[in-house]
XYZ file of C-alpha atoms in Angstrom:
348
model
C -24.772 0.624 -0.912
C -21.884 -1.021 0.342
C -21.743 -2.154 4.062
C -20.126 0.918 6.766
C -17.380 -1.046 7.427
C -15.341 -0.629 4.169
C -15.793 3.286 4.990
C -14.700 2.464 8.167
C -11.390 0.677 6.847
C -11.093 3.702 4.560
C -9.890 5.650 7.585
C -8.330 2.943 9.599
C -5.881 2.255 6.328
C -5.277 5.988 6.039
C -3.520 5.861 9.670
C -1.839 2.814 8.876
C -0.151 4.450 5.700
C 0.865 7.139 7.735
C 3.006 4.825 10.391
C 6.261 4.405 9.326
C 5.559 7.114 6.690
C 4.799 4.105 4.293
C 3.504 5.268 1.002
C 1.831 1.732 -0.088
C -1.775 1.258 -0.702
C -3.501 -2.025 -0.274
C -2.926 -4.718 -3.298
C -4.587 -2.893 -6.088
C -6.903 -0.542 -3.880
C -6.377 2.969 -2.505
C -7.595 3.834 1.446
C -9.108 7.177 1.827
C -12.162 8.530 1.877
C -14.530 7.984 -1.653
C -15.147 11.333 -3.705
C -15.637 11.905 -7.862
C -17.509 10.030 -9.951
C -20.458 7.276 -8.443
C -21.201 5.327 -12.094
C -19.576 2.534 -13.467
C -18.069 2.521 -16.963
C -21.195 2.805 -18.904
C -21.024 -0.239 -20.781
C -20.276 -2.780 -18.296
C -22.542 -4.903 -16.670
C -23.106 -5.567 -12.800
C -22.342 -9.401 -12.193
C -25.151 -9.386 -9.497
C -26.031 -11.238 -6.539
C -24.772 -13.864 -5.714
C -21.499 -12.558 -6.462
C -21.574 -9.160 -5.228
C -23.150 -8.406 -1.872
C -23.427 -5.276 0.914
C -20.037 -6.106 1.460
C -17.132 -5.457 -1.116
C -15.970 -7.916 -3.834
C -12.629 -7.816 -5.832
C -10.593 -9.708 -7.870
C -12.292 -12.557 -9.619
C -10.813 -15.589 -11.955
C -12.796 -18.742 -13.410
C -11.636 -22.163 -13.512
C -11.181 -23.681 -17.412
C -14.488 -24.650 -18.095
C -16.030 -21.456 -16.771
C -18.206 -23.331 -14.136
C -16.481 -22.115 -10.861
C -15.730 -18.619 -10.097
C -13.278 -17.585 -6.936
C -12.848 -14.223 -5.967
C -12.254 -11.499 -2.623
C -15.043 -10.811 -0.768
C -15.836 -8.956 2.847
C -19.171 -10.257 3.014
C -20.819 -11.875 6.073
C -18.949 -14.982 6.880
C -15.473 -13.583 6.518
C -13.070 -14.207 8.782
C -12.352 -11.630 11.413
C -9.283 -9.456 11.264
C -7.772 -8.378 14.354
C -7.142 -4.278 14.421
C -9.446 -3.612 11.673
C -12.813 -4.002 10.444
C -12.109 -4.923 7.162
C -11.877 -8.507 6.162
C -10.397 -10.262 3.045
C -11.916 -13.943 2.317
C -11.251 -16.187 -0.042
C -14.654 -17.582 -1.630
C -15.643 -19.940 -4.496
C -19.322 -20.229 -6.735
C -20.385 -22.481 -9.061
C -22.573 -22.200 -12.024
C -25.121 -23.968 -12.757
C -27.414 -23.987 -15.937
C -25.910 -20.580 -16.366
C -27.240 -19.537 -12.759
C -24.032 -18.826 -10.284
C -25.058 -20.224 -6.899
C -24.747 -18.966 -3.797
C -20.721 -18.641 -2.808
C -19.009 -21.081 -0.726
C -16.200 -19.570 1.992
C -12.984 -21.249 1.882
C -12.395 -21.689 5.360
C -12.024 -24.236 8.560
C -15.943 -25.515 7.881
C -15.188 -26.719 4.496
C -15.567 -30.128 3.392
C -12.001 -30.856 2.228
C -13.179 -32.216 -0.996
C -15.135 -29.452 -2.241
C -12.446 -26.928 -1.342
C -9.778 -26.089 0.349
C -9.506 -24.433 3.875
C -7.473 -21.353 2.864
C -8.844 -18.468 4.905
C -7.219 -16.462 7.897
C -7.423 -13.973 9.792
C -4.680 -12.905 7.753
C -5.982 -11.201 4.430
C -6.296 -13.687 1.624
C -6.346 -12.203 -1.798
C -6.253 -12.734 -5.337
C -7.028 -16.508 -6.234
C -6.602 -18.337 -9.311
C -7.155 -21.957 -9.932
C -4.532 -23.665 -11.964
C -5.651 -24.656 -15.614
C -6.534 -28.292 -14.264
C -8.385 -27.090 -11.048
C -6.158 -29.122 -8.718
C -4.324 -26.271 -7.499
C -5.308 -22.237 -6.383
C -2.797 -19.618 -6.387
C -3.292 -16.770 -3.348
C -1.393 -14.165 -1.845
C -1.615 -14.014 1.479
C -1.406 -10.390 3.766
C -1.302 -9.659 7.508
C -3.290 -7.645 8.817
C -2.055 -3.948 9.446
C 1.305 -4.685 7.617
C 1.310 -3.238 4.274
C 4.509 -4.956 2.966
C 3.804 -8.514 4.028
C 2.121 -9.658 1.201
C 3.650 -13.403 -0.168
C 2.607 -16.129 -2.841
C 0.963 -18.758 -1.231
C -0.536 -22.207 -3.241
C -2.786 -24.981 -2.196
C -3.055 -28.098 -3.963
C -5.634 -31.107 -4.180
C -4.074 -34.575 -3.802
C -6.014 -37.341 -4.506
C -9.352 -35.495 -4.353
C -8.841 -33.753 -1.041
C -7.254 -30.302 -0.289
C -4.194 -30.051 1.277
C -2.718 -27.353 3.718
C -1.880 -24.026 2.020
C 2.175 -23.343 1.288
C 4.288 -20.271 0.857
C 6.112 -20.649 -2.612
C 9.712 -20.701 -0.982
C 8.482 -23.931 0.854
C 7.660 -25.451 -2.699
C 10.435 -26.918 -4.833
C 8.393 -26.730 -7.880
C 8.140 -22.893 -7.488
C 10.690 -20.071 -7.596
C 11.830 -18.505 -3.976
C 10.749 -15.033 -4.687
C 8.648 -13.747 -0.837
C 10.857 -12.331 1.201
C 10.626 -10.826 4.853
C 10.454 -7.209 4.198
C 8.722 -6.646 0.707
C 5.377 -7.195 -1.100
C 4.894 -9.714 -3.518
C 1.584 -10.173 -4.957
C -0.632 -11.798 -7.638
C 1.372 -13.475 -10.251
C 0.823 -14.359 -13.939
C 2.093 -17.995 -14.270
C 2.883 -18.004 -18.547
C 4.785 -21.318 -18.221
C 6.702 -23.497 -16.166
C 9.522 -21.637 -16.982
C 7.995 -17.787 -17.323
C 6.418 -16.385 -14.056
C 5.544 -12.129 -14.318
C 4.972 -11.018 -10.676
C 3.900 -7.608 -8.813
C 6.553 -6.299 -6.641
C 7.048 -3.844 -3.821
C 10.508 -3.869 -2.076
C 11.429 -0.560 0.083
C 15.129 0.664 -1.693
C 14.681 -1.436 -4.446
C 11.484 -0.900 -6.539
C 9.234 2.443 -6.754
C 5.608 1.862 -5.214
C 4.608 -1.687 -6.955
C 6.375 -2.608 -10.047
C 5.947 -5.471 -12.539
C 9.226 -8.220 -12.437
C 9.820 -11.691 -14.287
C 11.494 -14.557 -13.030
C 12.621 -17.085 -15.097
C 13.653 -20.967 -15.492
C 16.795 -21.794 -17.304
C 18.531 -25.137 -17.174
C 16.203 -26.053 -14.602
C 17.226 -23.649 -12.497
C 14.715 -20.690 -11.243
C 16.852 -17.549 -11.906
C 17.291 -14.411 -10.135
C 14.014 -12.255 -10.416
C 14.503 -9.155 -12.926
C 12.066 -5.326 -13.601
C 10.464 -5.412 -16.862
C 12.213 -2.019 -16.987
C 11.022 1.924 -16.807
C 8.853 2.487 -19.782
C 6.326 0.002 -18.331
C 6.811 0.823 -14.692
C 5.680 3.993 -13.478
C 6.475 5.689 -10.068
C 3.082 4.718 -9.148
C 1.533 1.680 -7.998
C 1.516 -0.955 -11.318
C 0.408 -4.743 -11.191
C -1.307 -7.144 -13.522
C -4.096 -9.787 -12.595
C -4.264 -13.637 -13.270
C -4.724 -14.409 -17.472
C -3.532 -10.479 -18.650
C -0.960 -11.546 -21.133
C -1.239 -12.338 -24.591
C -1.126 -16.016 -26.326
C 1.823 -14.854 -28.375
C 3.520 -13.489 -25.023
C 4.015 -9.647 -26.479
C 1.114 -7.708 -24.925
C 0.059 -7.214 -21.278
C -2.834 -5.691 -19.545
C -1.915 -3.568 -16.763
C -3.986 -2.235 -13.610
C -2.324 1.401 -13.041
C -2.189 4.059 -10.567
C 0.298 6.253 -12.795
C -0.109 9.896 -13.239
C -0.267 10.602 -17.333
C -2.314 12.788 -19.368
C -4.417 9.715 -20.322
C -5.020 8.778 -16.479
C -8.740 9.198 -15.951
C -8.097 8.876 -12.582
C -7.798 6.216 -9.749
C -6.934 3.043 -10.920
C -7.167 2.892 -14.829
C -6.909 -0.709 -16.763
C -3.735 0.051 -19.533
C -1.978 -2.100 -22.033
C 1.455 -2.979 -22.932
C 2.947 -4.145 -25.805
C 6.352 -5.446 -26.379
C 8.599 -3.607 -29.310
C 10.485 -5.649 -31.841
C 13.328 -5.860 -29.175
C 11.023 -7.625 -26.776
C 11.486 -4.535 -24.413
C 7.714 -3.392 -23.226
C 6.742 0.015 -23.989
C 4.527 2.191 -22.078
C 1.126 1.293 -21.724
C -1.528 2.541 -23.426
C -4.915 3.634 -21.476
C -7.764 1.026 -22.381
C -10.173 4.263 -22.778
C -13.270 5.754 -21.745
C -15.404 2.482 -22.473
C -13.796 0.901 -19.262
C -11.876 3.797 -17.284
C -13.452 6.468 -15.489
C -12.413 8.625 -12.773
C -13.178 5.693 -9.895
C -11.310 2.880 -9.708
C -10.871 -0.018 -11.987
C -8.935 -2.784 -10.525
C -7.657 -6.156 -11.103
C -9.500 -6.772 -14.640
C -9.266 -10.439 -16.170
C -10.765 -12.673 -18.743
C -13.142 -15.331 -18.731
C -11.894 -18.940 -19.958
C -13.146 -18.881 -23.710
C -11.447 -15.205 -23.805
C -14.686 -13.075 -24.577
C -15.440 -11.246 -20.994
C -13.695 -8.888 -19.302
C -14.398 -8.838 -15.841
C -12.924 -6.908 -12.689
C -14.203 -4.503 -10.036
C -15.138 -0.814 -9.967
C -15.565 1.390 -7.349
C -16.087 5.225 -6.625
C -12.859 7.170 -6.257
C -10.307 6.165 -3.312
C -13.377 3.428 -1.848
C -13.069 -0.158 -1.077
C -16.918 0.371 -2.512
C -16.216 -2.250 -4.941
C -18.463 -4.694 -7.013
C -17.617 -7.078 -9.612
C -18.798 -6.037 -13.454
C -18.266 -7.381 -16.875
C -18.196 -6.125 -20.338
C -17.483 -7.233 -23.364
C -13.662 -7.991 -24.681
C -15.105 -6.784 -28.113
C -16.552 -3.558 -26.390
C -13.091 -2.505 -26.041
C -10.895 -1.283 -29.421
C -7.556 -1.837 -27.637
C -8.642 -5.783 -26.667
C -10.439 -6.629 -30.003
C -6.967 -8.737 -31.251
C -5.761 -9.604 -27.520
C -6.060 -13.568 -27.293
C -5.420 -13.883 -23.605
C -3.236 -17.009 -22.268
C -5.981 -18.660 -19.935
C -5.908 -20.290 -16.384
C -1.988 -20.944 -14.997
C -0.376 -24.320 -15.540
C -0.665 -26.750 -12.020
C 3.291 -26.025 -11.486
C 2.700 -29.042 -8.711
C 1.203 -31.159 -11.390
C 4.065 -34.097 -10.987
C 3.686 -33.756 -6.784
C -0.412 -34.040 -7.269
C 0.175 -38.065 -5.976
């Protein structure tokens, strides 16, 4: 069992959806009280301690050799966040002789050259480190504010971890936050191809999927990938979910459809001959139940799929793994893997 306070938060996120009459959900979670089904797809398997704890652990990546894992955790250590109980850190493992050791928090008692000090009292969610480790991607929440979510990056100069940025402070990077809307993990293709999860009240539905691109040098105006892939429901993708050959996407999805199981299901989308994505297709019963399956990625060499699953509307959540071959719809997916270190000529 998970610890009380992510029931707790449950009910404290409830009464924050209802100020304002917002309608948003946390990044890739819902926040009401658990109910349906209480097993994980059948043929996953639980990652184990020490990467899931009593507390609740989302959203995992790997660096390129596989030998450091970062993910979301709320387990002891985590900084405190004012006005609720629930608290999103930022924390790193490595492996050793195939054994993952015990996770280190990214925060102010870190040794600047094992990691970077990247934790707030803010909510710090879904990490990635850049394909050459000398960089992590993060979004970055406040506390209690549902929309504030922005791209944030931290980069390693000369061996020793800097201060954490927002993107629109960073040349390199496209100027896509802005004051009153939600955007949230990225997948970096290229230094000229950036997908990104939006949320923008007037402008998108609940969380849709947009592209910004480089053209002449130039970082261009961010566009929707359009209505057949975005639903009026919450969609968003997780770090390494598109294809080599750029035409298929995995998507985490909230949408109602006679294929939902329920919750949050893990989809795919393809791209037509037009390059227009079509609607996704649900993954199946092998990974989807009725609970929630969130924020699903790939391991470096391409042959795990690994996310977190929870019970129905819970932050309940524990990080699993199954096999990409498991899956019929991922047999033939080839996923891109960690993003390109967009800082790469500022590392000096």
């Amino acid at each position: 069992m998970k610890d009380s306070s992510v029931m707790k938060f449950c009910s404290t996120l409830s009464v924050l959806m209802l100020v304002g009459n917002l309608s948003y959900a946390m990044p890739g979670m819902h926040g009401a009280e658990g109910s349906g089904v209480t097993e994980p797809p059948a043929a996953s398997k639980d990652m184990g301690a020490p990467i899931n704890s009593s507390g609740s652990e989302i959203e995992i990546t790997y660096s390129a050799d596989g030998k450091t894992a970062i993910f979301v955790s709320t387990r002891k250590g985590s900084i405190e966040s004012p006005g609720t109980p629930y608290n999103f850190d930022i924390w790193m493992a490595r492996n050793v002789d195939g054994v993952w050791q015990e996770p280190i928090h990214l925060g102010p008692d870190i040794d600047p050259t094992v990691g970077p000090n990247i934790n707030t009292a803010a909510w710090d969610l879904e990490p990635s480190f850049s394909d050459d480790g000398n960089v992590i991607y993060f979004t970055r929440y406040e506390p209690g504010n549902l929309l504030s979510g922005d791209l944030y990056v931290v980069q390693k100069v000369n061996g020793v971890w800097q201060s954490a940025r927002n993107w629109n402070d960073v040349p390199e990077l496209p100027s896509i936050n802005t004051p009153t809307g939600e955007e949230h993990c990225p997948i970096i293709v290229s230094d000229s191809l950036i997908y990104f999860n939006y949320s923008q009240p007037g402008v998108t539905q609940e969380s849709d999927i947009w592209k910004v691109e480089k053209k002449d040098g130039v970082w261009q105006k961010p566009v929707s990938l359009g209505a057949k892939i975005n639903s009026p429901q919450r969609d968003h993708m997780h770090w390494t979910g598109v294809s080599k050959d750029g035409k298929s996407m995995v998507v985490t999805s909230t949408r109602v459809d006679p294929d939902s199981r329920g919750g949050h299901d893990m989809w795919i989308s393809r791209q037509d001959a037009n390059g227009e994505w079509q609607k996704p297709i649900n993954l199946g019963d092998v990974i989807n139940t009725s609970g929630e399956e969130m924020c699903w990625t790939f391991t470096p060499d391409g042959k795990k799929f690994t996310g977190s699953w929870g019970p129905h509307n819970t932050f309940d959540t524990d990080i699993r793994w199954i096999s990409k071959e498991d899956i019929p719809l991922l047999k033939k997916f080839d996923p891109i893997g960690p993003p390109p270190n967009l800082l790469a000529k500022t590392r000096k």
